[in-house]
Coordinates of C-alpha atoms in Angstrom, one line a residue:
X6 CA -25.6 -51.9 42.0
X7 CA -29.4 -50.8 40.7
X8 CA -31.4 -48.5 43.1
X9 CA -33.9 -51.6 43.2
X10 CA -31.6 -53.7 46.1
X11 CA -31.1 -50.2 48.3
X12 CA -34.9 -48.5 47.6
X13 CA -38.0 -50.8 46.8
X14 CA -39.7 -49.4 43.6
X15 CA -43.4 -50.4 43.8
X16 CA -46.1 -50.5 41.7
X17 CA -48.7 -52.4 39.6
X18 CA -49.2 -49.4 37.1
X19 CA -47.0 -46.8 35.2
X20 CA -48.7 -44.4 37.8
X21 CA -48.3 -46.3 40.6
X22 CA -44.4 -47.2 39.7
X23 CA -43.9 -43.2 38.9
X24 CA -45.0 -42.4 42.2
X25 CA -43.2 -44.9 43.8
X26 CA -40.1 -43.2 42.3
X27 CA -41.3 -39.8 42.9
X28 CA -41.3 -40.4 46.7
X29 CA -38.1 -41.7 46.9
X30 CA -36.7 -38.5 45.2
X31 CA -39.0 -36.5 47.4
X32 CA -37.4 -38.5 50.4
X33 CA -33.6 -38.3 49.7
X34 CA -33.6 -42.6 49.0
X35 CA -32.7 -41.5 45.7
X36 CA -30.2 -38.6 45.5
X37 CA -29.0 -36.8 42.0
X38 CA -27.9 -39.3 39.8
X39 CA -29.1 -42.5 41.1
X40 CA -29.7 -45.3 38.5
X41 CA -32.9 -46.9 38.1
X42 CA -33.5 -50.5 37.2
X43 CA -33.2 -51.0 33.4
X44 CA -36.8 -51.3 32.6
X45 CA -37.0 -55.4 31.9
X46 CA -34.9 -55.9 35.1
X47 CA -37.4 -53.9 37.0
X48 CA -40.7 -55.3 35.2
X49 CA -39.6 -58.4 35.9
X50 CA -38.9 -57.3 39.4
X51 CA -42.9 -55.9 39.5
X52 CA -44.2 -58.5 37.8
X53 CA -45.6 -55.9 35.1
X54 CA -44.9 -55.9 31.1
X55 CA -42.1 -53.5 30.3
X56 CA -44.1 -51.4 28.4
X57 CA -45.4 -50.5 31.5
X58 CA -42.1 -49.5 33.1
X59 CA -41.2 -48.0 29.6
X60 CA -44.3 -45.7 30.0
X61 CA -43.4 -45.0 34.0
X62 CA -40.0 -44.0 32.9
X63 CA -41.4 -41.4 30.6
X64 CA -43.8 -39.6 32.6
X65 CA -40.7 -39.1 35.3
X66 CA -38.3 -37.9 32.2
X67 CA -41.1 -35.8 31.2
X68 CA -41.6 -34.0 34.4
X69 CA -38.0 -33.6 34.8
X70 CA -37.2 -36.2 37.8
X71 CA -35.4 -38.0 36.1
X72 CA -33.0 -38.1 32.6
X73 CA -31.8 -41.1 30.4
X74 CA -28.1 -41.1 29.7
X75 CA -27.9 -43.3 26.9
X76 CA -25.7 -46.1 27.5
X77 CA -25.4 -45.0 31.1
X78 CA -29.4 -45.6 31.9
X79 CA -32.1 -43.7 33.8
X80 CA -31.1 -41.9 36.6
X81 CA -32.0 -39.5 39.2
X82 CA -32.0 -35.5 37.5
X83 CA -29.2 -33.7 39.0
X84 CA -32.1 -31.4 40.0
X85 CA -35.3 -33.0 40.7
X86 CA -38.2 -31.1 39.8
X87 CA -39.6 -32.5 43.1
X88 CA -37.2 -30.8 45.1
X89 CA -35.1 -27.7 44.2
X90 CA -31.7 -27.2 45.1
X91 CA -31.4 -25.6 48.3
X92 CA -28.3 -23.9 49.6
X93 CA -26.2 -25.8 52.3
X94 CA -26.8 -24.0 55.8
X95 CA -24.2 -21.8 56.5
X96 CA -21.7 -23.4 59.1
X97 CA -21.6 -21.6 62.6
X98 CA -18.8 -19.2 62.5
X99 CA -18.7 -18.7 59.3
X100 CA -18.6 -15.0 56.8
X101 CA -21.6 -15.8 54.6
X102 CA -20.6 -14.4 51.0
X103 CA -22.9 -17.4 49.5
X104 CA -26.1 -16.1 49.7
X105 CA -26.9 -13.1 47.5
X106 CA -28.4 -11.4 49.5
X107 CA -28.0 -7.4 49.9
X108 CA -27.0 -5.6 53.2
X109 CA -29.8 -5.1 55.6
X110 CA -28.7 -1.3 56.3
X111 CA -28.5 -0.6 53.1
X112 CA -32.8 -1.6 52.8
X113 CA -35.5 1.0 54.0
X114 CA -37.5 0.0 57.1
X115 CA -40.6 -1.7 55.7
X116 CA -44.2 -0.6 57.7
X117 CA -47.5 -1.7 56.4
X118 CA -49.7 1.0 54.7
X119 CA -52.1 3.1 57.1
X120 CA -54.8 2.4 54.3
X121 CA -56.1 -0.4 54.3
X122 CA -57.8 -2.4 51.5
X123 CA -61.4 -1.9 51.8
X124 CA -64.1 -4.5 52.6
X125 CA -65.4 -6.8 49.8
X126 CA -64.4 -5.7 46.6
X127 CA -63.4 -7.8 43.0
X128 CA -60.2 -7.2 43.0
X129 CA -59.8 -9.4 39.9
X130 CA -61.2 -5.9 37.8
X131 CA -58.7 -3.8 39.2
X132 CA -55.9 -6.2 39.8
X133 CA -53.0 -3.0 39.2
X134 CA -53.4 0.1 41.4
X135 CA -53.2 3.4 39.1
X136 CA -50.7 5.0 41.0
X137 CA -48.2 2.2 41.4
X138 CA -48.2 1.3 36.9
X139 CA -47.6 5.4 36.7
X140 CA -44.6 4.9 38.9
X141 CA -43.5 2.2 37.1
X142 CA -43.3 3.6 33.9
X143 CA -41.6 6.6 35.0
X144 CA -39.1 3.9 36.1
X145 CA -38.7 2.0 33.0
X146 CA -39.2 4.8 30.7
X147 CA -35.9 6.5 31.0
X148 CA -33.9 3.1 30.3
X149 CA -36.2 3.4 26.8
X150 CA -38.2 0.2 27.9
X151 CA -41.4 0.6 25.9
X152 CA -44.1 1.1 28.5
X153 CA -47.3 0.4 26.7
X154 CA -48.5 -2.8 28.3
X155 CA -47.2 -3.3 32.1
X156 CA -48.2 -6.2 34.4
X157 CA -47.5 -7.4 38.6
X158 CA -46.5 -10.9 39.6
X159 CA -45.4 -12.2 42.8
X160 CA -41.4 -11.6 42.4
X161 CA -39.4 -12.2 39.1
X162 CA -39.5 -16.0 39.1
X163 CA -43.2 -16.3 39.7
X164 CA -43.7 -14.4 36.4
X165 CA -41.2 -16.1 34.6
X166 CA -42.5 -19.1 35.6
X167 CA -46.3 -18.6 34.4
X168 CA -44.5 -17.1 31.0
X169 CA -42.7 -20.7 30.4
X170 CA -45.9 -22.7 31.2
X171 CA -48.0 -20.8 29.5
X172 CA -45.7 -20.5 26.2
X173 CA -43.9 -23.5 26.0
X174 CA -44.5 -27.6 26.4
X175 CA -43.0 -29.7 28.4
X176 CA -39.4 -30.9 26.3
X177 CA -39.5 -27.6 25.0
X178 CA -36.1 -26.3 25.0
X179 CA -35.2 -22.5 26.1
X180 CA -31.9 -20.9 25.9
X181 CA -30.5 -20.3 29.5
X182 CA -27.2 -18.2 30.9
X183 CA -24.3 -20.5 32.1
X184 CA -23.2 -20.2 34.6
X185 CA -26.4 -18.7 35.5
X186 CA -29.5 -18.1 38.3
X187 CA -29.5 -21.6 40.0
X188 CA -33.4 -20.5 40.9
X189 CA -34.3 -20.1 37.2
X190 CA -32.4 -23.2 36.2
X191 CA -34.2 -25.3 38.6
X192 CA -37.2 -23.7 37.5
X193 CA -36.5 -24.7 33.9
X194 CA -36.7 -28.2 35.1
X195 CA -39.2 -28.5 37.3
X196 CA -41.1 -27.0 34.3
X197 CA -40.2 -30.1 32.1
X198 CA -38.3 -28.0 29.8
X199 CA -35.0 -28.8 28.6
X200 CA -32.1 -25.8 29.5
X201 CA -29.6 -25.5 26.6
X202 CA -26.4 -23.7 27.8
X203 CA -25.5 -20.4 26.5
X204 CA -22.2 -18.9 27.5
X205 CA -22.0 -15.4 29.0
X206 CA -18.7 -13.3 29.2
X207 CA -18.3 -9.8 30.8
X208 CA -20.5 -8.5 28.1
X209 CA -23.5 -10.7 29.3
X210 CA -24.7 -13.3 27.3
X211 CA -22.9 -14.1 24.1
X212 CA -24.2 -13.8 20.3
X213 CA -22.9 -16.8 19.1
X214 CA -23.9 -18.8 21.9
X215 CA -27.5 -17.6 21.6
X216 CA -27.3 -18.8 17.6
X217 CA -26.3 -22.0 18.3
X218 CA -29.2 -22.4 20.9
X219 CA -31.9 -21.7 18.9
X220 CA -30.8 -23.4 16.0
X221 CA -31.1 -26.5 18.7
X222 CA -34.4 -25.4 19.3
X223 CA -34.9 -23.1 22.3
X224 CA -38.1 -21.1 21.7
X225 CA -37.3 -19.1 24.6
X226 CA -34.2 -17.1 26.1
X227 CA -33.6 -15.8 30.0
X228 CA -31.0 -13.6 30.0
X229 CA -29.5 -10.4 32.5
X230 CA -29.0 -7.2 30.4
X231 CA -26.6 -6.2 33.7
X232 CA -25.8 -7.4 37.3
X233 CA -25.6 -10.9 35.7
X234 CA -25.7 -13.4 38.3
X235 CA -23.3 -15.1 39.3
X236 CA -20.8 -13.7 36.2
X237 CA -21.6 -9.7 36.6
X238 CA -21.4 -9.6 32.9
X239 CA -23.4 -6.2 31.6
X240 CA -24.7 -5.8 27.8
X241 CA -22.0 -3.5 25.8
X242 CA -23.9 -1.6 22.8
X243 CA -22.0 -3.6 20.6
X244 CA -23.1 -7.4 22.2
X245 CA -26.7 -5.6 22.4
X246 CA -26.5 -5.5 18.9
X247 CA -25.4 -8.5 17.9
X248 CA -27.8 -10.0 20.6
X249 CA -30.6 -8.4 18.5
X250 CA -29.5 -9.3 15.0
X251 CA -29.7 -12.8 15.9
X252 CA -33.0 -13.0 18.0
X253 CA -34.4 -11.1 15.1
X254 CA -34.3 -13.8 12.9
X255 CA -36.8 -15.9 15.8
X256 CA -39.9 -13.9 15.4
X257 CA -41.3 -16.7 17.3
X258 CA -39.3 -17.2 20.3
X259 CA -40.0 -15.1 23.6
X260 CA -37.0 -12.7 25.1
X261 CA -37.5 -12.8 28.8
X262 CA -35.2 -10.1 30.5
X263 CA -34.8 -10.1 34.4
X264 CA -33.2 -6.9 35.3
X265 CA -32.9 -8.0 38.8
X266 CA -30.3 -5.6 40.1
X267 CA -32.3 -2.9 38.3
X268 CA -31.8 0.4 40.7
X269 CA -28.8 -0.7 42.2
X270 CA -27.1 -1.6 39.2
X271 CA -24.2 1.2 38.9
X272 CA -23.9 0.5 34.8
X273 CA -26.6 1.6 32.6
X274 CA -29.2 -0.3 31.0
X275 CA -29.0 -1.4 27.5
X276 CA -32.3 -3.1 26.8
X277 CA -33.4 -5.5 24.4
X278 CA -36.8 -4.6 25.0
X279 CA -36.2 -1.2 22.7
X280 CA -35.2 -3.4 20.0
X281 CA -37.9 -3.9 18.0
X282 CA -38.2 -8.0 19.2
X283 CA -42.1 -9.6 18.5
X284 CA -42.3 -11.3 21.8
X285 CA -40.4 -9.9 24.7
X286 CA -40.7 -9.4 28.4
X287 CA -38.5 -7.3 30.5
X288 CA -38.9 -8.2 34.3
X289 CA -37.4 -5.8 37.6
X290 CA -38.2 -7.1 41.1
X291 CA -37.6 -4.8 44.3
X292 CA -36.0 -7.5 46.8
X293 CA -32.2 -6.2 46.1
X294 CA -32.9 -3.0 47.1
X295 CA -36.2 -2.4 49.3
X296 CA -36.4 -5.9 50.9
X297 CA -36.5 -9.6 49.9
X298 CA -39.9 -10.2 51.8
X299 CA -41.3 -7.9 49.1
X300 CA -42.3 -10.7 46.5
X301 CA -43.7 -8.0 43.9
X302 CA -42.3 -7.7 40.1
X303 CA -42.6 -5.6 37.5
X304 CA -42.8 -6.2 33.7
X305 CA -43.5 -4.2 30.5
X306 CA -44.1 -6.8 27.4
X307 CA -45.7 -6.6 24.2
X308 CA -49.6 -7.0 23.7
X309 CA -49.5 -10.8 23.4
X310 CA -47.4 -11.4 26.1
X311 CA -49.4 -9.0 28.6
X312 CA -52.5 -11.2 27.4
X313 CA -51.2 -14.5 28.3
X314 CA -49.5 -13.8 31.4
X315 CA -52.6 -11.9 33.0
X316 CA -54.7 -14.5 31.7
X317 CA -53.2 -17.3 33.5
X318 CA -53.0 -14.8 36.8
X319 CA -56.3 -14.3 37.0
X320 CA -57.3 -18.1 37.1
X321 CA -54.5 -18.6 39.5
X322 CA -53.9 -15.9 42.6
X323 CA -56.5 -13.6 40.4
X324 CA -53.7 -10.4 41.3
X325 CA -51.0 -8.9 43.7
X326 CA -52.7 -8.4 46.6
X327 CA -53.3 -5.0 46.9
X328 CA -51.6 -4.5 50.6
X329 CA -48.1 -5.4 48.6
X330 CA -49.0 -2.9 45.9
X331 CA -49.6 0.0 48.8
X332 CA -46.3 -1.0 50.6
X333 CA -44.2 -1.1 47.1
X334 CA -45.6 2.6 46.1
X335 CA -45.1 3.9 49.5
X336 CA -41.6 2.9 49.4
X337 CA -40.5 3.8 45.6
X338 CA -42.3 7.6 46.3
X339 CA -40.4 8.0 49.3
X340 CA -37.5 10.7 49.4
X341 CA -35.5 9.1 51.7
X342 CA -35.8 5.5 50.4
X343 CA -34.7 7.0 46.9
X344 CA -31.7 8.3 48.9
X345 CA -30.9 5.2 50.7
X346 CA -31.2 3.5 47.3
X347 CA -29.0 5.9 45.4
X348 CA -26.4 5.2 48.4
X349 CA -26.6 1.4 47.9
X350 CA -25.8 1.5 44.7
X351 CA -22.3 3.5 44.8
X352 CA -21.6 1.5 48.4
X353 CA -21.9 -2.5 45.9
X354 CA -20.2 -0.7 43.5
X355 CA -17.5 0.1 45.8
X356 CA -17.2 -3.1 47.3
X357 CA -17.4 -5.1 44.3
X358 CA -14.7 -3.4 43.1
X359 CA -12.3 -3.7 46.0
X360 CA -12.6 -7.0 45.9
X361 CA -11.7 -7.5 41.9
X362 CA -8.7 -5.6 42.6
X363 CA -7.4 -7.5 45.2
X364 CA -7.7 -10.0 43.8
X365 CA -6.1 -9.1 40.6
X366 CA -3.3 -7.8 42.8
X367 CA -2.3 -11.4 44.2
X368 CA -2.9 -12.4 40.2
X369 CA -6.2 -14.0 40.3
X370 CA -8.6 -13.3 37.9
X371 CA -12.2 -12.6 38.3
X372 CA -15.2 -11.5 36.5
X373 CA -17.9 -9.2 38.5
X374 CA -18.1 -5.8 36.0
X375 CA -21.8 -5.2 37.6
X376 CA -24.2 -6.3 40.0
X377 CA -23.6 -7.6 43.8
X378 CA -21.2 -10.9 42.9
X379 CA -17.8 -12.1 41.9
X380 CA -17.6 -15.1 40.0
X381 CA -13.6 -16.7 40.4
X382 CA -12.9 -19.3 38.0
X383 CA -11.1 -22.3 40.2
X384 CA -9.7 -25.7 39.0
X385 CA -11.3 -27.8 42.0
X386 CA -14.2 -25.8 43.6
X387 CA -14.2 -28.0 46.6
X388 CA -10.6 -27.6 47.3
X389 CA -11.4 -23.8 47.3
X390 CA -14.5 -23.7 49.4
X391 CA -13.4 -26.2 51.8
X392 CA -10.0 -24.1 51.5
X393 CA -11.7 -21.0 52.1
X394 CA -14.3 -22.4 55.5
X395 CA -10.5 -23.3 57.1
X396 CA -10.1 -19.5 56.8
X397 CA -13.7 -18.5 58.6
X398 CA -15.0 -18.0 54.8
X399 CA -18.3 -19.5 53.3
X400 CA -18.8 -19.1 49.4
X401 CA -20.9 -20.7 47.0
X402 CA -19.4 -23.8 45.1
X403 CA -20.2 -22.7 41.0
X404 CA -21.7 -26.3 40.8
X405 CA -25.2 -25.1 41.4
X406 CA -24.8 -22.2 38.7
X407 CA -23.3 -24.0 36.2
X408 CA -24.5 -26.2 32.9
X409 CA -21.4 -26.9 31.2
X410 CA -19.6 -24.1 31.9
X411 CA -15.9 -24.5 34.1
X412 CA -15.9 -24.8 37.4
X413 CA -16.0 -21.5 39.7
X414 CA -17.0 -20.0 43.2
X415 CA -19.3 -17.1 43.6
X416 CA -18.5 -14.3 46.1
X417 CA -21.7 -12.7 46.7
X418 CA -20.0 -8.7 48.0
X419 CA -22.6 -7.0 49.2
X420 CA -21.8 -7.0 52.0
X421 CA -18.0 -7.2 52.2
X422 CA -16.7 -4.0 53.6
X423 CA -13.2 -3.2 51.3
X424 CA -10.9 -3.8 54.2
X425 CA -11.8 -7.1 54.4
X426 CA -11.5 -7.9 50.8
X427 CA -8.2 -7.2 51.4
X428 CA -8.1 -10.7 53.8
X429 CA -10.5 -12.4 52.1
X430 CA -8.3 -11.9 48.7
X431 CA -5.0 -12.8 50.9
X432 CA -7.0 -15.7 52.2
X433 CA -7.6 -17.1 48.5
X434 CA -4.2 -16.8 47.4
X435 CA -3.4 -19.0 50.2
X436 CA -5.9 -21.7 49.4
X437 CA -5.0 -21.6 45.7
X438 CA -1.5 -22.1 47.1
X439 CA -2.5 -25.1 49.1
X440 CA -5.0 -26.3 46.3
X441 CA -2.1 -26.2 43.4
X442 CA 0.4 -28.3 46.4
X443 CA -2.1 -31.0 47.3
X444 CA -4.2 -31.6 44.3
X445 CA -1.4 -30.4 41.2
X446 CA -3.3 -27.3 40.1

C-alpha cells in the first residue's frame, strides 16, 4: 500500500509537493523506508504533469530525504537529512553502555575564566587566541602532525561538516568507515553526499577497501587513525603505509582525520597527516577527556584547506567565541587536569581490556584494541540487546553504525568498572545461549 492512502502528499508545484513530503518526514508520518507514490500514480493523484513530480522527487533525492531503489521505488532515506538519528532513551533501570560517553570523575571540574572578554572588539581579526594555537601545537607536534597552518571550529563534526560543504557537491561521494560514527554518517547525508562503505578491521580502516572507494568516486575520506569508533581498530605502521600509497595516487581528494580519543588514547598515534598527502585535515576535539559541553576542535591542515575552512567560518559564526578558547587553555595548562587526564587514559585502557578478556574467556570474540568501545559481532542484534535489557543491560544495536557491514552491538566501557565486566560478559554468554535456542544461531 503507497504512503498516498495513509499520508496526503500535497502540492501544485515540485516545491510545494517536496515540502509536502519533507513535513511528513519531519513529522514521523513517513518513517525510514516508506514508499512514495510512483510518480504518474501521484501526478495523477495532484492533478500535476509528472514531470513535475519527477522534478519533486529529485530535489528530495538530492537533499538526501529520500533514495530510489530501482525496481523497489522512492522511499523514505533510512536517515533523513531532516532528522538525524537519535539514540533511543535509555529504559529506567537500565546500565547505559550505549552512549559513548566518558566517566564524569574521570573529567576536570569546568569554571568559567576570571577574564573576561572585553567590551566591543572585531573578533573576526583575531578569531584564535595566541596562547591557545601555541598549546596546540605543542600538542600535535610530538605525534609529527605538521603544525604550520592550525584552525578552531565548534567540535569535530562542525568542522568536518563546513570541510564537506565547502569541498564537495551534493551526489558527491566520500569514502566513510563501516561500521563507523553514526554522527558523521548522518552528517554525510544530510549533506547530500553519498557514503560509500569502507571496511575497517583492528588496524583501522583498510587499504583495499579505501581503493575500491575511490575508484567509485569518493573525493573525500573520514577515517580514525586510533580509538575507532565503534570497532577500536588503531593504524599499524604497516596499514599506515599502505593507507598512504593508495591515497597518494588521489592528489585531489581531501583526507579528513578525527582523532577523537586523542589524549586518552593509550596506543600511539600514527598519522597520515606526516605523509606527505596534498589535501589533508587532521581534527582532535576535547569532549572525551575535559567535558562534552566543551564544543571546541582543533585542526592542523595544509594551506588550501586552512583557506577554505576559515573562509566559510568567518561568514558563518565569524570564530570560537573567545570565552570557550579561555576555558579550553585554562584547562589543557593545568597541572592537575594533565594528571587527571593521564589517569583516564590507563583507567579506559583498563576497563576496555577487562572486558575483551572476559569475553574471550566465555569464547566470544570482540574487537576494541583502542579507544573507549567494544564492538561484538552478533548474528541477530535485537535478540542480543533485548537479551541483554532482560539482564538490567542497555547497549547500542550496530544498526545505526553500520553501512553494509554485519551486524553487531557496541559496548561503550568507559565506564564499566572490571568487576562487572565480569557479569556483563557472563550475562552475554547467556543471551547468546538463549539467542542460538530460540532463533537457530
Amino acid at each position: 500500500m503507497y504512503v498516498a492512502t495513509q499520508y496526503g502528499i500535497s502540492g501544485s508545484t515540485a516545491r510545494e509537493i517536496a515540502a509536502s513530503v519533507e513535513r511528513g518526514v519531519a513529522d514521523g508520518a513517513l518513517g525510514p523506508g516508506a514508499a512514495l507514490p510512483p510518480v504518474r500514480r501521484l501526478a495523477d493523484d495532484l492533478g500535476v504533469s509528472p514531470g513535475t513530480v519527477a522534478t519533486a522527487y529529485k530535489e528530495l533525492r538530492r537533499r538526501g530525504i529520500v533514495v530510489t531503489r530501482g525496481r523497489g521505488g522512492t522511499v523514505v532515506a533510512a536517515v533523513p537529512a531532516v532528522a538525524s538519528r537519535r539514540p533511543p532513551k535509555v529504559p529506567e533501570g537500565l546500565r547505559d553502555l550505549a552512549g559513548g560517553h566518558p566517566d564524569p570523575r574521570l573529567l576536570p571540574t569546568l569554571v568559567p575564566p576570571s577574564r573576561l572578554s572585553p567590551g566591543a572588539r572585531s573578533h573576526r581579526s583575531t578569531p584564535r587566541l595566541g596562547r591557545l594555537e601555541h598549546v596546540v601545537r605543542e600538542w600535535l607536534r610530538p605525534d609529527g602532525v605538521p603544525v604550520e597552518h592550525v584552525t578552531f571550529a565548534h567540535g569535530a563534526l562542525d568542522l568536518i561538516g563546513r570541510l564537506l560543504s565547502v569541498e564537495l557537491w551534493p551526489g558527491d561521494a566520500v569514502a566513510m568507515e563501516d561500521p563507523g560514527y553514526h554522527h558523521l554518517l548522518d552528517l554525510v547525508t544530510a549533506l547530500g553526499l553519498r557514503s560509500v562503505p569502507v571496511a575497517v578491521d583492528d588496524e583501522g580502516m583498510r587499504a583495499d577497501a579505501l581503493r575500491t572507494a575511490l575508484r567509485a568516486g569518493a573525493r573525500a575520506v573520514v577515517c580514525s587513525p586510533r580509538g575507532q569508533n565503534p570497532y577500536g581498530g588503531c593504524f599499524s605502521p604497516a596499514r599506515r603505509a599502505e593507507l598512504l600509497d593508495v591515497l597518494r595516487d588521489e592528489p585531489d581528494v581531501l583526507v579528513v582525520e578525527n582523532d577523537h580519543t586523542s589524549a586518552v588514547a593509550d596506543v600511539p598515534l600514527r598519522s597520515l597527516a606526516s605523509g606527505g598527502l596534498t589535501r589533508w585535515v587532521h581534527v582532535r576535539t576535547v569532549s572525551k577527556f575535559l567535558g562534552a559541553d566543551l564544543r571546541w576542535a582543533a585542526a592542523a591542515c595544509d594551506a588550501t584547506t586552512l583557506a577554505r575552512h576559515d573562509g566559510r567560518l568567518l561568514l558563518t559564526s565569524g570564530w570560537v567565541s573567545h570565552l570557550l578558547q579561555e576555558t579550553v587553555h585554562g584547562l589543557m595548562t593545568d597541572e592537575g587536569t594533565r594528571a587527571l587526564v593521564s589517569r583516564a587514559r590507563e583507567t579506559y585502557a583498563l576497563r576496555r581490556t577487562a572486558l575483551l578478556r572476559e569475553l574471550a574467556g566465555r569464547g566470544i570474540a570482540a574487537h576494541g584494541v583502542s579507544g573507549m568501545n567494544v564492538w561484538v559481532p552478533v548474528a541477530d542484534e535485537s535478540a542480543v540487546v533485548n537479551g541483554l535489557r532482560s539482564y538490567g543491560w542497555w547497549v547500542a544495536a550496530g544498526a545505526r553504525f553500520r553501512i553494509s557491514s554485519g551486524p553487531g552491538v557496541r559496548i561503550s566501557v568507559a565506564g564499566l568498572e572490571p568487576a562487572d565486566a565480569l557479569r556483563l560478559a557472563s550475562d552475554f554468554a547467556a543471551v547468546l545461549g538463549e539467542s542460538e535456542a530460540t532463533y537457530g544461531g
